mmCIF file of C-alpha atoms and ligand atoms in Angstrom:
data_model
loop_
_atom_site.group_PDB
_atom_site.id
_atom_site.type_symbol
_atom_site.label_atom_id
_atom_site.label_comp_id
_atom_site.label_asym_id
_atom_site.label_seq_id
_atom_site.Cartn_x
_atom_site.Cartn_y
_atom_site.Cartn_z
ATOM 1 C CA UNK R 1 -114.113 -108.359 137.672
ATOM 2 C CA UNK R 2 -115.915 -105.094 137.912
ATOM 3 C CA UNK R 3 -118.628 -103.443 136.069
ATOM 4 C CA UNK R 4 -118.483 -99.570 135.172
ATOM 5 C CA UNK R 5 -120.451 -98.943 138.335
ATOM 6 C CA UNK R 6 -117.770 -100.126 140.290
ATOM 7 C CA UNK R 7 -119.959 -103.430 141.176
ATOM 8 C CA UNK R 8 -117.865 -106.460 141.777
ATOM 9 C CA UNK R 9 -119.135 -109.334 139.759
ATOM 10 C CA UNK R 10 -117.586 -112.720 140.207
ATOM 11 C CA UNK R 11 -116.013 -113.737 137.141
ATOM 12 C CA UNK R 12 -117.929 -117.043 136.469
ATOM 13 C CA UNK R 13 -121.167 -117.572 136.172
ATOM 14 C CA UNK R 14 -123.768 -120.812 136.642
ATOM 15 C CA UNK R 15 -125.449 -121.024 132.933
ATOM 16 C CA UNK R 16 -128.717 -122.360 133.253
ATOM 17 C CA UNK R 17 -130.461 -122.268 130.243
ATOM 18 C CA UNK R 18 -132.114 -126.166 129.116
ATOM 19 C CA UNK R 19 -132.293 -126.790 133.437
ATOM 20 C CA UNK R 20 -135.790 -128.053 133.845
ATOM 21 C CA UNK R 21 -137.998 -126.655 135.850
ATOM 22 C CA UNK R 22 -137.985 -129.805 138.670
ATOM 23 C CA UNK R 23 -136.172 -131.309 141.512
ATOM 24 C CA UNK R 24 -133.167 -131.995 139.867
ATOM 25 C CA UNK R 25 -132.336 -128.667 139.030
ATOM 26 C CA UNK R 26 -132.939 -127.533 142.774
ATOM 27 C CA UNK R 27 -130.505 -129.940 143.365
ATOM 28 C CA UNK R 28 -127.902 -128.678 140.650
ATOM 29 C CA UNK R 29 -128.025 -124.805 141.640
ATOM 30 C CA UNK R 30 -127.483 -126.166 145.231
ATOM 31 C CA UNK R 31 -124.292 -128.340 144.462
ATOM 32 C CA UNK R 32 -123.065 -125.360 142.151
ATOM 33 C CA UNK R 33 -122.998 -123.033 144.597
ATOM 34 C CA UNK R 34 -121.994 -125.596 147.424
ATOM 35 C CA UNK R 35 -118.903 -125.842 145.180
ATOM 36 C CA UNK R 36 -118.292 -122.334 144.790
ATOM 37 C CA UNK R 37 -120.069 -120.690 142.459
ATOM 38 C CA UNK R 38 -121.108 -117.489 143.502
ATOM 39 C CA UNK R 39 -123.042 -115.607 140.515
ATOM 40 C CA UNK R 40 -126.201 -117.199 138.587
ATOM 41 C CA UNK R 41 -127.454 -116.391 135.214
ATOM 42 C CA UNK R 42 -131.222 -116.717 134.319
ATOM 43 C CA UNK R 43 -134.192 -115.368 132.191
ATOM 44 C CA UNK R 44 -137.301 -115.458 132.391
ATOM 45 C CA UNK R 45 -137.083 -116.981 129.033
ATOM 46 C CA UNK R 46 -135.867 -120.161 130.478
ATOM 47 C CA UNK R 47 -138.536 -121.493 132.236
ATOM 48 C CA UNK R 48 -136.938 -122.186 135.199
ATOM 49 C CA UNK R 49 -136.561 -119.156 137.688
ATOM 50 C CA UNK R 50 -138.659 -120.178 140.281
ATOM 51 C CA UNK R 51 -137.013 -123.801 140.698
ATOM 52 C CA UNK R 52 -133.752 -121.729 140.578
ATOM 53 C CA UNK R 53 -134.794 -119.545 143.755
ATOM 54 C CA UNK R 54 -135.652 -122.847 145.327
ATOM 55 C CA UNK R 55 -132.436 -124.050 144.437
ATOM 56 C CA UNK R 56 -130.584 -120.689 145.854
ATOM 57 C CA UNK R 57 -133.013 -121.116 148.978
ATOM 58 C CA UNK R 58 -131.495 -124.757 149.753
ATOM 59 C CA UNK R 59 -128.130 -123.508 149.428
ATOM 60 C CA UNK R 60 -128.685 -121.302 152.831
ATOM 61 C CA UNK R 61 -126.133 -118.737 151.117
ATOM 62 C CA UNK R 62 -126.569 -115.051 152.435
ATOM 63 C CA UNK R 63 -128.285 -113.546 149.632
ATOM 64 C CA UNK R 64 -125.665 -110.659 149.422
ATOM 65 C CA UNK R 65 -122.830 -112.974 148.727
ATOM 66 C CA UNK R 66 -124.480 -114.101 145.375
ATOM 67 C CA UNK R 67 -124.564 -112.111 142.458
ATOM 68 C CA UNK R 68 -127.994 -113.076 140.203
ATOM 69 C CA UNK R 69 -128.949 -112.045 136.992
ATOM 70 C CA UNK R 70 -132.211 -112.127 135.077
ATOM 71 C CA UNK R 71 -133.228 -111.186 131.952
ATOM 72 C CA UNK R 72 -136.441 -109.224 130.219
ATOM 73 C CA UNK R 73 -138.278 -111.689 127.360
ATOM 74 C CA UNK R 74 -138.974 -109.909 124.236
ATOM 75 C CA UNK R 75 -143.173 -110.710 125.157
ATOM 76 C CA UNK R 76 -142.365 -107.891 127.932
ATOM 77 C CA UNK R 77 -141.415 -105.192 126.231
ATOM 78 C CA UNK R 78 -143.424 -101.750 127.132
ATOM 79 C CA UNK R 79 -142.416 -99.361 129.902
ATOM 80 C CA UNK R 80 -144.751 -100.576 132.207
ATOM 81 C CA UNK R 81 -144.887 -103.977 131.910
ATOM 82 C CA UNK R 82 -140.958 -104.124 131.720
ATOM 83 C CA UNK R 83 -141.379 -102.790 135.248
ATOM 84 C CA UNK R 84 -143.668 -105.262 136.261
ATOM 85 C CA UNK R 85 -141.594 -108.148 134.157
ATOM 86 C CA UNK R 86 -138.731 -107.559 136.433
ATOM 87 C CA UNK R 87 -140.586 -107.262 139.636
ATOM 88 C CA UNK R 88 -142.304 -110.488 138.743
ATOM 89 C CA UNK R 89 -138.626 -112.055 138.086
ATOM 90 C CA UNK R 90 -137.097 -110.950 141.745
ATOM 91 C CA UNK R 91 -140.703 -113.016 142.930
ATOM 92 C CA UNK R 92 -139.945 -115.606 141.179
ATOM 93 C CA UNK R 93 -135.985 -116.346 142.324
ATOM 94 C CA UNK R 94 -137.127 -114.931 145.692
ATOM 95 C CA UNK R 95 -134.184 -112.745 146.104
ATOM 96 C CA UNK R 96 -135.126 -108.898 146.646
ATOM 97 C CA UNK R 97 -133.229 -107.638 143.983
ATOM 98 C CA UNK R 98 -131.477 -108.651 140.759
ATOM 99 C CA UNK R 99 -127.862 -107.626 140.699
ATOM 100 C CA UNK R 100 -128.044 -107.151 136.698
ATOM 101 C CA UNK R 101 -130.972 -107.240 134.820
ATOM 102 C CA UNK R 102 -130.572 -107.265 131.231
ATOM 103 C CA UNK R 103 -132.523 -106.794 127.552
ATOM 104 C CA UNK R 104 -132.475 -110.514 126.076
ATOM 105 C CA UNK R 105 -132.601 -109.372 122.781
ATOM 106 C CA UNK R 106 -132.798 -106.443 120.627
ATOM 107 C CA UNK R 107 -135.895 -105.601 118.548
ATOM 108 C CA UNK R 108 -134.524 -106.686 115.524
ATOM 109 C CA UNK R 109 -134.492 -104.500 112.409
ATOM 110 C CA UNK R 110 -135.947 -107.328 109.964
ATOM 111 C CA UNK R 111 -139.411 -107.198 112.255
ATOM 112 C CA UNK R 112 -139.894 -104.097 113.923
ATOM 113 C CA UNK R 113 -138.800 -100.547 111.485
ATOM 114 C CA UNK R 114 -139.237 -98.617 114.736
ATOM 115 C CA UNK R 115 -136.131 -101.202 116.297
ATOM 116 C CA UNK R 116 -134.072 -98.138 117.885
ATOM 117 C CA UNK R 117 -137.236 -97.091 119.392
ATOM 118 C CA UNK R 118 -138.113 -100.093 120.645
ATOM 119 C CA UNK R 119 -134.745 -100.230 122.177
ATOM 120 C CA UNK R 120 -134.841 -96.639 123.696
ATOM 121 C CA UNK R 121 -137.684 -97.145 125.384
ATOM 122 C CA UNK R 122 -137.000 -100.751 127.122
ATOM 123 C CA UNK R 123 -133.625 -98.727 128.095
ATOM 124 C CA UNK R 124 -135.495 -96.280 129.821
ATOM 125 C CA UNK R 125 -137.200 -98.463 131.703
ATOM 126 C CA UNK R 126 -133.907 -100.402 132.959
ATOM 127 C CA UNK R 127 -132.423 -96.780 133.880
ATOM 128 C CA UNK R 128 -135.702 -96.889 136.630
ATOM 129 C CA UNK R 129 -135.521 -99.734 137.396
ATOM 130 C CA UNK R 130 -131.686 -99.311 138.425
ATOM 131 C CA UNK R 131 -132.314 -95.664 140.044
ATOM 132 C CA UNK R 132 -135.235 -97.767 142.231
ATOM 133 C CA UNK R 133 -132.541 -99.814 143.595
ATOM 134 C CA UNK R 134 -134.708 -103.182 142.351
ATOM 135 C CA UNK R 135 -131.319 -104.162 140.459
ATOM 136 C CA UNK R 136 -127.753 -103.178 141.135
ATOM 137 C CA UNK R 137 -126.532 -103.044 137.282
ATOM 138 C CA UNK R 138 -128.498 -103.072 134.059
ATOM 139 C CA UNK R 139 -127.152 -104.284 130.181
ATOM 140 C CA UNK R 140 -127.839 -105.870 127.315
ATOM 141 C CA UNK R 141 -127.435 -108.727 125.428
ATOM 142 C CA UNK R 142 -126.817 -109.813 121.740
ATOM 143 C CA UNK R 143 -126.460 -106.446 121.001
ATOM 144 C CA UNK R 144 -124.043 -105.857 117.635
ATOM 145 C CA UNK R 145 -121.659 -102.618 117.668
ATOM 146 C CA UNK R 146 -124.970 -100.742 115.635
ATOM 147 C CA UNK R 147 -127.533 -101.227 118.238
ATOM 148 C CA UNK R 148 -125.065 -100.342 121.215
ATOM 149 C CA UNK R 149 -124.026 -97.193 119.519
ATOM 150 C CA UNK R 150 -127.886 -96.176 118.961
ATOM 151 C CA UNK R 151 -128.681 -97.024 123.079
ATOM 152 C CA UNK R 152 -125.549 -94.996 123.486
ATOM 153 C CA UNK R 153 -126.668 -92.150 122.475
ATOM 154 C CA UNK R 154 -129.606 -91.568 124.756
ATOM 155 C CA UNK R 155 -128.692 -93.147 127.405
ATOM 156 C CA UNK R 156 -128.740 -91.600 130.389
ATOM 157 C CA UNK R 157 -126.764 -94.770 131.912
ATOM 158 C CA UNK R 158 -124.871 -96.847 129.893
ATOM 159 C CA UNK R 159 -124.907 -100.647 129.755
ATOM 160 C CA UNK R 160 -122.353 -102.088 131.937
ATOM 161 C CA UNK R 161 -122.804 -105.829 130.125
ATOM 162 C CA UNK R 162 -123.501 -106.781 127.060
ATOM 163 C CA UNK R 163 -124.146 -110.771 126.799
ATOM 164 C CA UNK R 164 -123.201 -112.474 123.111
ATOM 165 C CA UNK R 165 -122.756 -115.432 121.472
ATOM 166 C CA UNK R 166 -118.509 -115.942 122.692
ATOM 167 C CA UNK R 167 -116.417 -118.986 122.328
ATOM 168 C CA UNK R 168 -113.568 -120.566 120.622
ATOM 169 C CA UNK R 169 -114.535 -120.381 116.710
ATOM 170 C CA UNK R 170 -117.034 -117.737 117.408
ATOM 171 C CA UNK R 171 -114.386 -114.506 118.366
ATOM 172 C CA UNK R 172 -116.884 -111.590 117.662
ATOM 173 C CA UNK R 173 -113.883 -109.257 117.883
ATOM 174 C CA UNK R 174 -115.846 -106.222 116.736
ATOM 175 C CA UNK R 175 -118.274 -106.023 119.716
ATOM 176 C CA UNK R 176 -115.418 -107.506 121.580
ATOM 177 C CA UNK R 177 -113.342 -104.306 120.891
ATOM 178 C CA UNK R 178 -116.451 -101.956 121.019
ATOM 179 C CA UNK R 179 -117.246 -103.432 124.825
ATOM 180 C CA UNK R 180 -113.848 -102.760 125.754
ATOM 181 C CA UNK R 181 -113.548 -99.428 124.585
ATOM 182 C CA UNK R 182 -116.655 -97.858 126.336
ATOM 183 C CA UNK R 183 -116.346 -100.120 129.319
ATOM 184 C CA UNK R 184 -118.986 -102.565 129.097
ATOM 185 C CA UNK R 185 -118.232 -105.858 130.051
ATOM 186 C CA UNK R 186 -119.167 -109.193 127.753
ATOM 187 C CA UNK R 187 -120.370 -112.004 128.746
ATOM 188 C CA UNK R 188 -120.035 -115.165 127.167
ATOM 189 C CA UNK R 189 -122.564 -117.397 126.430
ATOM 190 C CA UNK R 190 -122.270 -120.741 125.403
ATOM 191 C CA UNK R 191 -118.138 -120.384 126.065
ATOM 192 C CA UNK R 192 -118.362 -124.408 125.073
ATOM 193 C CA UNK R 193 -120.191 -123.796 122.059
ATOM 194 C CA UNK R 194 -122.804 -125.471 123.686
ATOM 195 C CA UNK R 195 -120.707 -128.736 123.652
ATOM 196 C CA UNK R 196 -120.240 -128.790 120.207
ATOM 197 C CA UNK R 197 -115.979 -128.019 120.844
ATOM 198 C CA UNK R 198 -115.563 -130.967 122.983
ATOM 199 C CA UNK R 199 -115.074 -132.906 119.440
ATOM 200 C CA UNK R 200 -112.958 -130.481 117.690
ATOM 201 C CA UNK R 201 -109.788 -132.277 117.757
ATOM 202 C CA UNK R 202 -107.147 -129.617 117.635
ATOM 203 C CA UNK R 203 -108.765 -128.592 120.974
ATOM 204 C CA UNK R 204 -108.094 -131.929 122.723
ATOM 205 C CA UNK R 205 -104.642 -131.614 121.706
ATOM 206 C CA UNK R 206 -104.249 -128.286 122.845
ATOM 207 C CA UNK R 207 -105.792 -129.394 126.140
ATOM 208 C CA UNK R 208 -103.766 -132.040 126.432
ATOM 209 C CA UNK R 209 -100.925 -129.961 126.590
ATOM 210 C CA UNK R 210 -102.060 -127.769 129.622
ATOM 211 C CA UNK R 211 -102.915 -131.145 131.181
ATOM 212 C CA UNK R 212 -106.794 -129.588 131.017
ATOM 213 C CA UNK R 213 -109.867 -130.911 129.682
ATOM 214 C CA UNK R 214 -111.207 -129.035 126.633
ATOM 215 C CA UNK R 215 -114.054 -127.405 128.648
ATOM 216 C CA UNK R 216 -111.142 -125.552 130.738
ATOM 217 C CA UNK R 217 -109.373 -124.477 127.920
ATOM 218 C CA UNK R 218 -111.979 -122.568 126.591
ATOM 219 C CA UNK R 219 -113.350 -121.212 129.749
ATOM 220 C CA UNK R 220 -109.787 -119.896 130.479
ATOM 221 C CA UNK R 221 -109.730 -118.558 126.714
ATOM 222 C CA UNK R 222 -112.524 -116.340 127.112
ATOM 223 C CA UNK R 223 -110.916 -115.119 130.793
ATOM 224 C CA UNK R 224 -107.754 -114.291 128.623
ATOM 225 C CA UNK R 225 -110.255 -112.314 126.180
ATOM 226 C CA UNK R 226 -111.460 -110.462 129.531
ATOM 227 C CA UNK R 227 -114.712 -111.984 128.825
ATOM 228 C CA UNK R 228 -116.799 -113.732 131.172
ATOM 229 C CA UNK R 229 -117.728 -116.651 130.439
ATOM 230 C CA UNK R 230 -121.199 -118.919 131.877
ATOM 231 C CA UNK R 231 -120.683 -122.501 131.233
ATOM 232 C CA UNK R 232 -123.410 -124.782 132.245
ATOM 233 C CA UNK R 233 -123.602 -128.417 133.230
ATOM 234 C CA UNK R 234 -125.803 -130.944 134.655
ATOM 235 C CA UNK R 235 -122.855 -132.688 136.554
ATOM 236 C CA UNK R 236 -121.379 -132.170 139.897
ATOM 237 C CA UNK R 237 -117.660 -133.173 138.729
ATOM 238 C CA UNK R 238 -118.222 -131.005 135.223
ATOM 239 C CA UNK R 239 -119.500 -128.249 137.341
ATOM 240 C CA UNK R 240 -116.542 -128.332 139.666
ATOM 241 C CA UNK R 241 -114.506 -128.356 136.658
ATOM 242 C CA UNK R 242 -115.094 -125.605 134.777
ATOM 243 C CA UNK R 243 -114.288 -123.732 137.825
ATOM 244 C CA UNK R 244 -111.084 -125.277 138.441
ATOM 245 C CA UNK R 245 -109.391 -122.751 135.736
ATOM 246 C CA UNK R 246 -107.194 -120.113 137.396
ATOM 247 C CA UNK R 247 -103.860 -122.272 137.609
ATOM 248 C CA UNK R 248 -102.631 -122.428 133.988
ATOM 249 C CA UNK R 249 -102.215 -119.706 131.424
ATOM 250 C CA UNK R 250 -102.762 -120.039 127.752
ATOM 251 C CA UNK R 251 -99.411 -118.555 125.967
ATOM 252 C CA UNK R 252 -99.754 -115.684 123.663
ATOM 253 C CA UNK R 253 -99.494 -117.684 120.827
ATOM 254 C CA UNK R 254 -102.110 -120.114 121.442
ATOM 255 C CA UNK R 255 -104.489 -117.176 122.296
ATOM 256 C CA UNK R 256 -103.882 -115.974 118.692
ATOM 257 C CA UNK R 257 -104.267 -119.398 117.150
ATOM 258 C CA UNK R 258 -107.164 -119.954 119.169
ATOM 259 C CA UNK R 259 -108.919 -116.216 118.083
ATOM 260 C CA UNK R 260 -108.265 -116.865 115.214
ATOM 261 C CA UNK R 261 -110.115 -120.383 114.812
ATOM 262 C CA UNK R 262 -112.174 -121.928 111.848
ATOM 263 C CA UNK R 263 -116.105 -121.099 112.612
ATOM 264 C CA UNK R 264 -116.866 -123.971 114.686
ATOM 265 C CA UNK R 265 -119.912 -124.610 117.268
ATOM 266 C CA UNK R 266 -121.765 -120.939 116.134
ATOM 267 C CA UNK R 267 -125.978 -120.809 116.864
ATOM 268 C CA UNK R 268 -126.488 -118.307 113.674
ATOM 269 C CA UNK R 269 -128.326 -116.548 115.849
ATOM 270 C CA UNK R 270 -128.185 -112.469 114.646
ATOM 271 C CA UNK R 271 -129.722 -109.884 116.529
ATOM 272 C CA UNK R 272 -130.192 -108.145 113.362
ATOM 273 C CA UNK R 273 -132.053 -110.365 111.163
ATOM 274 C CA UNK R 274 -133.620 -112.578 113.146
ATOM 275 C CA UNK R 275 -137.641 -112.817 112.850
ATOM 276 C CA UNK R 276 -138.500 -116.219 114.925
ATOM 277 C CA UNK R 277 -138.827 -114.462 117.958
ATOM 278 C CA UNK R 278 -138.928 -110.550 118.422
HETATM 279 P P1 A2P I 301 -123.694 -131.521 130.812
HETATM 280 O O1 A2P I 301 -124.773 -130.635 131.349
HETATM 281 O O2 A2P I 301 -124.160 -132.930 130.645
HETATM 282 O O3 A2P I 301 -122.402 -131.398 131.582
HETATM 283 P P2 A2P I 301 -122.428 -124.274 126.913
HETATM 284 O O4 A2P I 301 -122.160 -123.819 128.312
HETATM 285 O O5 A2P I 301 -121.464 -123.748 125.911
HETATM 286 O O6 A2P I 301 -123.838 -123.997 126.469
HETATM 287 O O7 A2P I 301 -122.243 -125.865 126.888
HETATM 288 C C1 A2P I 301 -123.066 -126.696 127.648
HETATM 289 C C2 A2P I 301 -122.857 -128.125 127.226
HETATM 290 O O8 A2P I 301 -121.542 -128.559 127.570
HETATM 291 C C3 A2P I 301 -123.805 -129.073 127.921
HETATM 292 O O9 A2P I 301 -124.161 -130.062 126.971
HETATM 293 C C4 A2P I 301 -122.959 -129.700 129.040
HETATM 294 O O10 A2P I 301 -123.387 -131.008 129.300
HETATM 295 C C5 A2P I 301 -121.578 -129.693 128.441
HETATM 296 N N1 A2P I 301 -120.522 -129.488 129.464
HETATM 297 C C6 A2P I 301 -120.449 -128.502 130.362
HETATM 298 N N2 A2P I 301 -119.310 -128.573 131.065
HETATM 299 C C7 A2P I 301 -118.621 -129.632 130.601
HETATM 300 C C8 A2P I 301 -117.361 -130.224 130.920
HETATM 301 N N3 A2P I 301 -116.576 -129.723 131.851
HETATM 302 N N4 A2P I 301 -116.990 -131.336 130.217
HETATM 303 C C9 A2P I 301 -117.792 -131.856 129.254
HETATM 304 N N5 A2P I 301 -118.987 -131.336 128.917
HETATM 305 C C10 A2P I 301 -119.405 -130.234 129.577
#
């Protein structure tokens, strides 16, 4: 895939939000990219970034054949300390630069009245950030079609990723369409609803079918949405699977039944309304 820089980004990522910050997880960003993977997604939100530069160190990968992204915590918001936030980040994961960086989460309108300010301003600080060279591609995340169109407008750069909530039973096809139409890319997080399709039964069937388990299926579905998705998993042979999707093809029909899918596996999370943490 490419980004509206013209930066190739691999079109899987390694999720690894819930790894713990220990040996184990050293161990898991190792086998992942021993197995292929070749882009990372973190935040500084997670806890975990310096066990995942360990983890990248072990792997003894050139550090230009990876493709790592980070993310700004909400605490970090200000010009200066965003610089200084994402300086602290390419410390932490040891890795010179970030190849996206991105806003975790708007300043939501039910906390902050000054929310497109807010948003301006941590913008302006990614568009430095990226003309420093310290990161290769700058974005978003959660961001609804409102808050995009209000970054939009001043920016000098626009986002080349925008990061939401994306998975079977949780289509989003107004930022989808949005995205596509001024080039930005989504990404998909949680593309297994964070586990909670692996029960839905009319998934297993459909699986079944493609001779695929039900993790595949919905990776591949959010390939055939050009989305890209950023599955995560504890476990070698899960990690290697979810991978393993670029030799079937979902049929047009299936991709509309499967868009069109009851609300299954959805956070609730909304950028917009959301006061536990902004
Ligand atoms: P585990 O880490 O034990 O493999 P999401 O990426 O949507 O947040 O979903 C992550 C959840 O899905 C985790 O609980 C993970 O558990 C599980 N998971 C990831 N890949 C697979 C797979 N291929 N088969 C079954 N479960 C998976």
């Amino acid at each position: 895939m490419k980004l509206n820089n013209g930066i190739i980004i691999p079109p899987i990522g390694f999720g690894t939000w819930k790894l713990k910050n220990n040996d184990e997880t050293v161990e898991i960003i190792k086998e992942a990219i021993g197995c292929g993977y070749r882009h990372i997604d973190t935040a500084f939100a997670y806890g975990n970034e310096e066990t995942i530069g360990k983890g990248i160190k072990a792997s003894n990968i050139n550090r230009k054949e990876l493709f790592i992204t980070g993310k700004l915590w909400n605490d970090d918001r200000g010009y200066e300390n965003i610089i200084n936030a994402c300086k602290r980040t390419i410390k932490n994961l040891n890795c010179e630069y970030l190849d996206l960086y991105l806003i975790h989460w708007p300043a939501s309108k039910a906390v902050h009245d000054d929310w497109i300010e807010i948003n301006n301003e941590t913008w302006k600080a990614f568009e430095y950030l990226y003309e420093q060279g310290l990161v290769k591609a700058i974005g978003v995340c959660n961001f609804k079609v409102n808050q995009l169109e209000e970054l939009i407008k001043v920016a000098k750069i626009k986002p080349m990723v925008n990061q939401i909530e994306f998975h079977i039973g949780a289509y989003n096809k107004d930022i989808l369409d949005f995205c596509y139409k001024n080039d930005i890319l989504v990404e998909a997080w949680s593309p297994l609803g964070s586990g909670k399709l692996f029960k839905v039964d009319e998934l297993k069937d459909m699986a079944l079918k493609y001779n695929v388990s039900v993790a595949q299926l919905c990776i591949k579905w959010c390939l055939q949405n050009n989305t890209l998705p950023l599955p995560k998993s504890k476990n070698i042979e899960r990690i290697k699977n979810n991978l393993d999707v670029f030799d079937f093809e979902i049929t047009k029909d299936d991709m509309d039944y499967l868009n069109n899918f009851r609300d299954v596996g959805n956070s609730g999370l909304d950028s917009e309304t959301i006061t536990l943490f902004n």
